[in-house]
CSV table of C-alpha atoms and ligand atoms in Angstrom, one decimal:
chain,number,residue,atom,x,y,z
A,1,UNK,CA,-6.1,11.6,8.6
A,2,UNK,CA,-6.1,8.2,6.5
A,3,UNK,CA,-4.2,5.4,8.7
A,4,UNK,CA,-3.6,1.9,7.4
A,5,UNK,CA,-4.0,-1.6,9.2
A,6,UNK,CA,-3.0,-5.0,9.0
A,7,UNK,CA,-5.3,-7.5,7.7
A,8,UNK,CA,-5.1,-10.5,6.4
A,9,UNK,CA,-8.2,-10.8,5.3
A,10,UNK,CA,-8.8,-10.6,1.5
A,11,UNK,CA,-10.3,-7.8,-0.8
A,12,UNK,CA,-13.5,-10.6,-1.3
A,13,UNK,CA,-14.0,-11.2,2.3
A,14,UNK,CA,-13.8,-8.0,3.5
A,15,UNK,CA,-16.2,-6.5,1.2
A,16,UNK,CA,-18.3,-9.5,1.9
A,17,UNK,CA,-18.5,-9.2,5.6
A,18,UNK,CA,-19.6,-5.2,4.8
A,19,UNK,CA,-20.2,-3.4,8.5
A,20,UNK,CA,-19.8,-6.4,10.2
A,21,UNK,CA,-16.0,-6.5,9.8
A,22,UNK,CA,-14.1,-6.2,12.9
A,23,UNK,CA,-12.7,-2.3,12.5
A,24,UNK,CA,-9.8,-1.4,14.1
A,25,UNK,CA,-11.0,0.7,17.0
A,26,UNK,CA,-8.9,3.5,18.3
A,27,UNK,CA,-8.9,4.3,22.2
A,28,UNK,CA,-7.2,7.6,21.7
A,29,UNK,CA,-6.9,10.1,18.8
A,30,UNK,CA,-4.1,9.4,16.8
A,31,UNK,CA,-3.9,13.3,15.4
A,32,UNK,CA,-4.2,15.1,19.1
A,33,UNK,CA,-3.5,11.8,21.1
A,34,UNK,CA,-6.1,12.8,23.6
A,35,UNK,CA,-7.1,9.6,25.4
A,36,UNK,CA,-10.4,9.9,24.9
A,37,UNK,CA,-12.2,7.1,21.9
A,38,UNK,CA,-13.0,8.8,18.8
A,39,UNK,CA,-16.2,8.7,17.6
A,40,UNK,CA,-17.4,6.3,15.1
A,41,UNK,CA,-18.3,8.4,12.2
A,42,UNK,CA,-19.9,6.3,9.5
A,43,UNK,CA,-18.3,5.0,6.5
A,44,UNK,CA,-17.3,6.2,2.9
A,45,UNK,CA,-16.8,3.5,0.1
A,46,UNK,CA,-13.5,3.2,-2.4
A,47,UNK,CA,-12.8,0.8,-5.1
A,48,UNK,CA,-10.7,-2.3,-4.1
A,49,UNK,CA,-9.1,-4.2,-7.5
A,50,UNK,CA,-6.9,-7.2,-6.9
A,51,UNK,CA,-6.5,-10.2,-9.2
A,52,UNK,CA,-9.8,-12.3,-8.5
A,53,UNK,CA,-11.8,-9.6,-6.9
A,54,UNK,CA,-12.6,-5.8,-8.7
A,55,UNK,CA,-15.6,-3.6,-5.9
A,56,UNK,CA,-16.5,-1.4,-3.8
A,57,UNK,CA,-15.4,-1.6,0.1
A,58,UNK,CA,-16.2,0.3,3.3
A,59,UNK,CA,-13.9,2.6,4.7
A,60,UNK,CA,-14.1,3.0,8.2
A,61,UNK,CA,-14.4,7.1,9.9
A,62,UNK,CA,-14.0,8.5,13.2
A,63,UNK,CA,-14.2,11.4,14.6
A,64,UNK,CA,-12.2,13.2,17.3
A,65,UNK,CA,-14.6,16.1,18.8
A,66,UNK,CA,-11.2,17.7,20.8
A,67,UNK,CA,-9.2,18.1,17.3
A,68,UNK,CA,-12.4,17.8,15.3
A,69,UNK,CA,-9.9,15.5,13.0
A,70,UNK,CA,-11.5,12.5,10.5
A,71,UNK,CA,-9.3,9.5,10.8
A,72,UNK,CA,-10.2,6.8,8.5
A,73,UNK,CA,-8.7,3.3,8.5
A,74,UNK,CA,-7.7,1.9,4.9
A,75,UNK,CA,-7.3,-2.4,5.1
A,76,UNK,CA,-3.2,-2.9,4.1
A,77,UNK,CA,-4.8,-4.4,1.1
A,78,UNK,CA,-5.5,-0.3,-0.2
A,79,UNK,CA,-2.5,1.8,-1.0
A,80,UNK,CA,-4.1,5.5,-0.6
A,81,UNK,CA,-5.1,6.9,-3.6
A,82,UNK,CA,-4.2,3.3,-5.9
A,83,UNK,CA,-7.8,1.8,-6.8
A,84,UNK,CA,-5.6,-1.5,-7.8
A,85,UNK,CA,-4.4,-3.6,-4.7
A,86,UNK,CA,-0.7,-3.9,-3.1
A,87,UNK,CA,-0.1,-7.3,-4.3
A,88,UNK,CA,-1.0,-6.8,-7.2
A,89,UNK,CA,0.9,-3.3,-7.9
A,90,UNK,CA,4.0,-5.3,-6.6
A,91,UNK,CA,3.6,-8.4,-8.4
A,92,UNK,CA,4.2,-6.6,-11.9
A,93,UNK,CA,6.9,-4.4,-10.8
A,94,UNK,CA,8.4,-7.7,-9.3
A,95,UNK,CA,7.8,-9.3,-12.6
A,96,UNK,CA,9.8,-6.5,-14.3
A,97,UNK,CA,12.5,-5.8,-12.2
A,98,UNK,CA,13.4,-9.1,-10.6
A,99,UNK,CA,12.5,-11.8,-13.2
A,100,UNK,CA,13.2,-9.2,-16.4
A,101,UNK,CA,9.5,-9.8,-17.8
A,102,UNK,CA,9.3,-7.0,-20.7
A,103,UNK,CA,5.8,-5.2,-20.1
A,104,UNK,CA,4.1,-6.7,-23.3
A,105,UNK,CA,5.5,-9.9,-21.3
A,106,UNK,CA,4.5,-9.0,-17.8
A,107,UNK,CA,0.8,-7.9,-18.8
A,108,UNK,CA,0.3,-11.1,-20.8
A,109,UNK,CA,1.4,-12.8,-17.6
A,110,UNK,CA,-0.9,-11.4,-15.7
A,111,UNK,CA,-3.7,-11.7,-18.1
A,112,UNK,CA,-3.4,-14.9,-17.9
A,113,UNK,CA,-4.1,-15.3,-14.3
A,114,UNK,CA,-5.9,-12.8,-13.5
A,115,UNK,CA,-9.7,-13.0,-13.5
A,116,UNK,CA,-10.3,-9.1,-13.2
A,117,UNK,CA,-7.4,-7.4,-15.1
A,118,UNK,CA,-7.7,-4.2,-17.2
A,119,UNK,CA,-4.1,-2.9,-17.4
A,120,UNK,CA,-2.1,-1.6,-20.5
A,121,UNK,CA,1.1,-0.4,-20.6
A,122,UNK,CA,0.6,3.1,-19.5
A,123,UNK,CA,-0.3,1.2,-16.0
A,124,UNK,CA,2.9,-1.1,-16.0
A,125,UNK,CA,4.7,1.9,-17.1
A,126,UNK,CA,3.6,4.1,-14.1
A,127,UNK,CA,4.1,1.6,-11.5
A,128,UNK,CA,7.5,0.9,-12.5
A,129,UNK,CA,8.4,4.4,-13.1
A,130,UNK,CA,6.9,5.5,-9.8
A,131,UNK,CA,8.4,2.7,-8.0
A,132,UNK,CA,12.1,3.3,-9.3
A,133,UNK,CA,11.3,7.8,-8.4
A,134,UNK,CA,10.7,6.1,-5.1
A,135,UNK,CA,13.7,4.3,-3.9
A,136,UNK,CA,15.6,6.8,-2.0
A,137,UNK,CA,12.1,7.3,0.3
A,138,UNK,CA,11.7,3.2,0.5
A,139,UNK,CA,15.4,2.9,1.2
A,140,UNK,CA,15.1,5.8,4.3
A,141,UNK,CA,11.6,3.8,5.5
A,142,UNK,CA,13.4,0.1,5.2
A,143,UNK,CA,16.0,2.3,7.6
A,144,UNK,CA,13.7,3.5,9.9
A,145,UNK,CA,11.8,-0.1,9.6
A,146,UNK,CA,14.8,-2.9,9.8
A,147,UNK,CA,17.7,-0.8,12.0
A,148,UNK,CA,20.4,-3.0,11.1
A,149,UNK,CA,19.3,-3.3,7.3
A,150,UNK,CA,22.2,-3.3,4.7
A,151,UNK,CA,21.4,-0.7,2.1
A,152,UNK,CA,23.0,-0.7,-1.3
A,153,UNK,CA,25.5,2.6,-0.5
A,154,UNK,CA,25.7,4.2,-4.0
A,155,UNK,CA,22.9,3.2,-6.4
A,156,UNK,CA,24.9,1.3,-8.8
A,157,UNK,CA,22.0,1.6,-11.9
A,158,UNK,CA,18.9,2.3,-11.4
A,159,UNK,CA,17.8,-1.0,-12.5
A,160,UNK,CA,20.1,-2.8,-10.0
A,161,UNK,CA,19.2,-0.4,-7.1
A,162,UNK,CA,15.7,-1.6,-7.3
A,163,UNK,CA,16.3,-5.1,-7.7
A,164,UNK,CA,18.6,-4.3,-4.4
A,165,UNK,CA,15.7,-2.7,-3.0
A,166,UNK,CA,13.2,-5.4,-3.7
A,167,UNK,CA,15.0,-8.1,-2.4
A,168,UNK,CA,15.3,-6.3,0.8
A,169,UNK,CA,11.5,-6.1,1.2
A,170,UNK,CA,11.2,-9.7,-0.1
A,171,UNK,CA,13.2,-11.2,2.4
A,172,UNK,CA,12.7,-8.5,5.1
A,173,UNK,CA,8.6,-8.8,5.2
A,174,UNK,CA,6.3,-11.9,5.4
A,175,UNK,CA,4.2,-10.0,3.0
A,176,UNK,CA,4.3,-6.2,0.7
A,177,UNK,CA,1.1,-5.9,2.8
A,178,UNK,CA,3.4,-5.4,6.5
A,179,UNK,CA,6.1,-3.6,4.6
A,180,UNK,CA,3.3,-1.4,3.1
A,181,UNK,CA,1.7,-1.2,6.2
A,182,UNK,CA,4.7,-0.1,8.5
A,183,UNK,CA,6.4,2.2,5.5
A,184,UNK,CA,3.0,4.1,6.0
A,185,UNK,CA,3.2,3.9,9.6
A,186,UNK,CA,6.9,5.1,9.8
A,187,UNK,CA,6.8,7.8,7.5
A,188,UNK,CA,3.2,8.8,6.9
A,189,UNK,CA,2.6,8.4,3.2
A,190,UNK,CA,2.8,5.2,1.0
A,191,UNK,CA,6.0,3.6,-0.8
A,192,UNK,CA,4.1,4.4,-3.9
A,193,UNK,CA,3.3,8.2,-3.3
A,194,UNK,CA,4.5,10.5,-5.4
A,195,UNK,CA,8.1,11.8,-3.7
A,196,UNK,CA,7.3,14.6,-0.6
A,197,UNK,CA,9.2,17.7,-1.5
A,198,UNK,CA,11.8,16.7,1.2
A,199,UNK,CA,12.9,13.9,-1.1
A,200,UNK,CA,12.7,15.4,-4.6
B,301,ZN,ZN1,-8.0,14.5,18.2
C-alpha cells in the first residue's frame, strides 16, 4: 500500500539528502494495524518534476511480516502515479480556471518561470479535464476533510463548480500539499485519480 506524508521539504532537498532523509517511520502496520514496526524494506526510485527541480527520488518501503503487505511512503510533493509535482499540477489548473489564462496562455506563463518545463497542451488539457471529472470525489473529500464546509449544492457550470471548488481548497488549506495529503488520507486515492467506480 502507497501512503503519503507531509513534508515541507522541497523536491531538491529531498533528493539531495538521499537515505539520510528523516522517513516517516511507522510503529504499527497501517494495512493489518498489528502493533508491531514494520520492517524497513529498502527503497525504490520515481521521478519527481516540479518547476526548478526535474530527478529521481527515493521512495521509502516497509514490510509487515504478519500481513506480508509493502507500504511505501510517497513525500506530499508526489501525487501517485503523476511524475510532475502537486504544485505545479495545481498552479496551471489554477491558472485556467481561476485567473481565465487560455492554455496557449497558461503554458507560455509557465514557460516563462519555470526552469524545467516540458508541457504541451495535451498535458494542460489532461490536468484540467481530469481535475473538472473529479469534482464530485474532491467535493465528498473537502466533506469528509472541513465538517462544516459550504459546498456549492447544484453545480451551476462546470466551469463555475470548479472555480467553487478551488477556492474552497485555497482558502481551506495552507498549501495543495495538506489538502492533497489529507484527500489521500481520507479517502485513499488522490484528488487527481482517475474517478473509483463508486463515483463514475
Ligand atoms: Zn500488516
Amino acid at each position: 500500500m502507497q501512503l503519503i506524508f507531509y513534508t515541507t521539504v522541497s523536491p531538491e532537498e529531498y533528493c539531495r539528502q538521499g537515505k539520510d532523509f528523516p522517513f516517516p517511520e511507522p510503529d504499527y502496520c497501517p494495512h493489518c494495524r498489528i502493533k508491531v514496526p514494520p520492517q524497513k524494506h529498502g527503497f525504490f526510485d520515481r521521478n519527481a518534476i516540479t518547476a526548478d527541480f526535474s530527478g529521481h527520488i527515493l521512495i521509502r518501503r516497509y514490510y509487515c511480516q504478519y500481513c506480508h503487505t509493502t507500504i511505501s511512503y510517497l513525500p506530499s510533493f508526489c501525487l501517485p502515479r503523476f511524475q510532475y509535482c502537486v504544485d505545479l499540477i495545481f498552479t496551471g489548473i489554477r491558472l485556467m480556471l481561476e485567473f481565465n489564462f487560455s492554455l496557449r496562455g497558461c503554458l507560455k506563463f509557465l514557460k516563462g518561470r519555470c526552469r524545467q518545463f516540458y508541457w504541451d497542451i495535451s498535458h494542460l488539457q489532461f490536468y484540467l479535464r481530469r481535475f473538472l471529472a473529479s469534482l464530485k470525489s474532491i467535493m465528498l473529500g473537502l466533506r469528509q476533510i472541513l465538517p462544516r464546509v459550504q459546498l456549492p449544492e447544484e453545480m451551476p457550470a462546470k466551469k463555475e463548480g470548479a472555480q467553487k471548488v478551488l477556492r474552497l481548497i485555497t482558502t481551506g488549506f495552507a498549501h495543495i500539499q495538506s489538502f492533497s495529503t489529507r484527500f489521500y488520507e481520507a479517502l485513499g486515492y488522490a484528488f487527481m485519480a482517475p474517478l473509483p467506480n463508486i463515483l463514475a
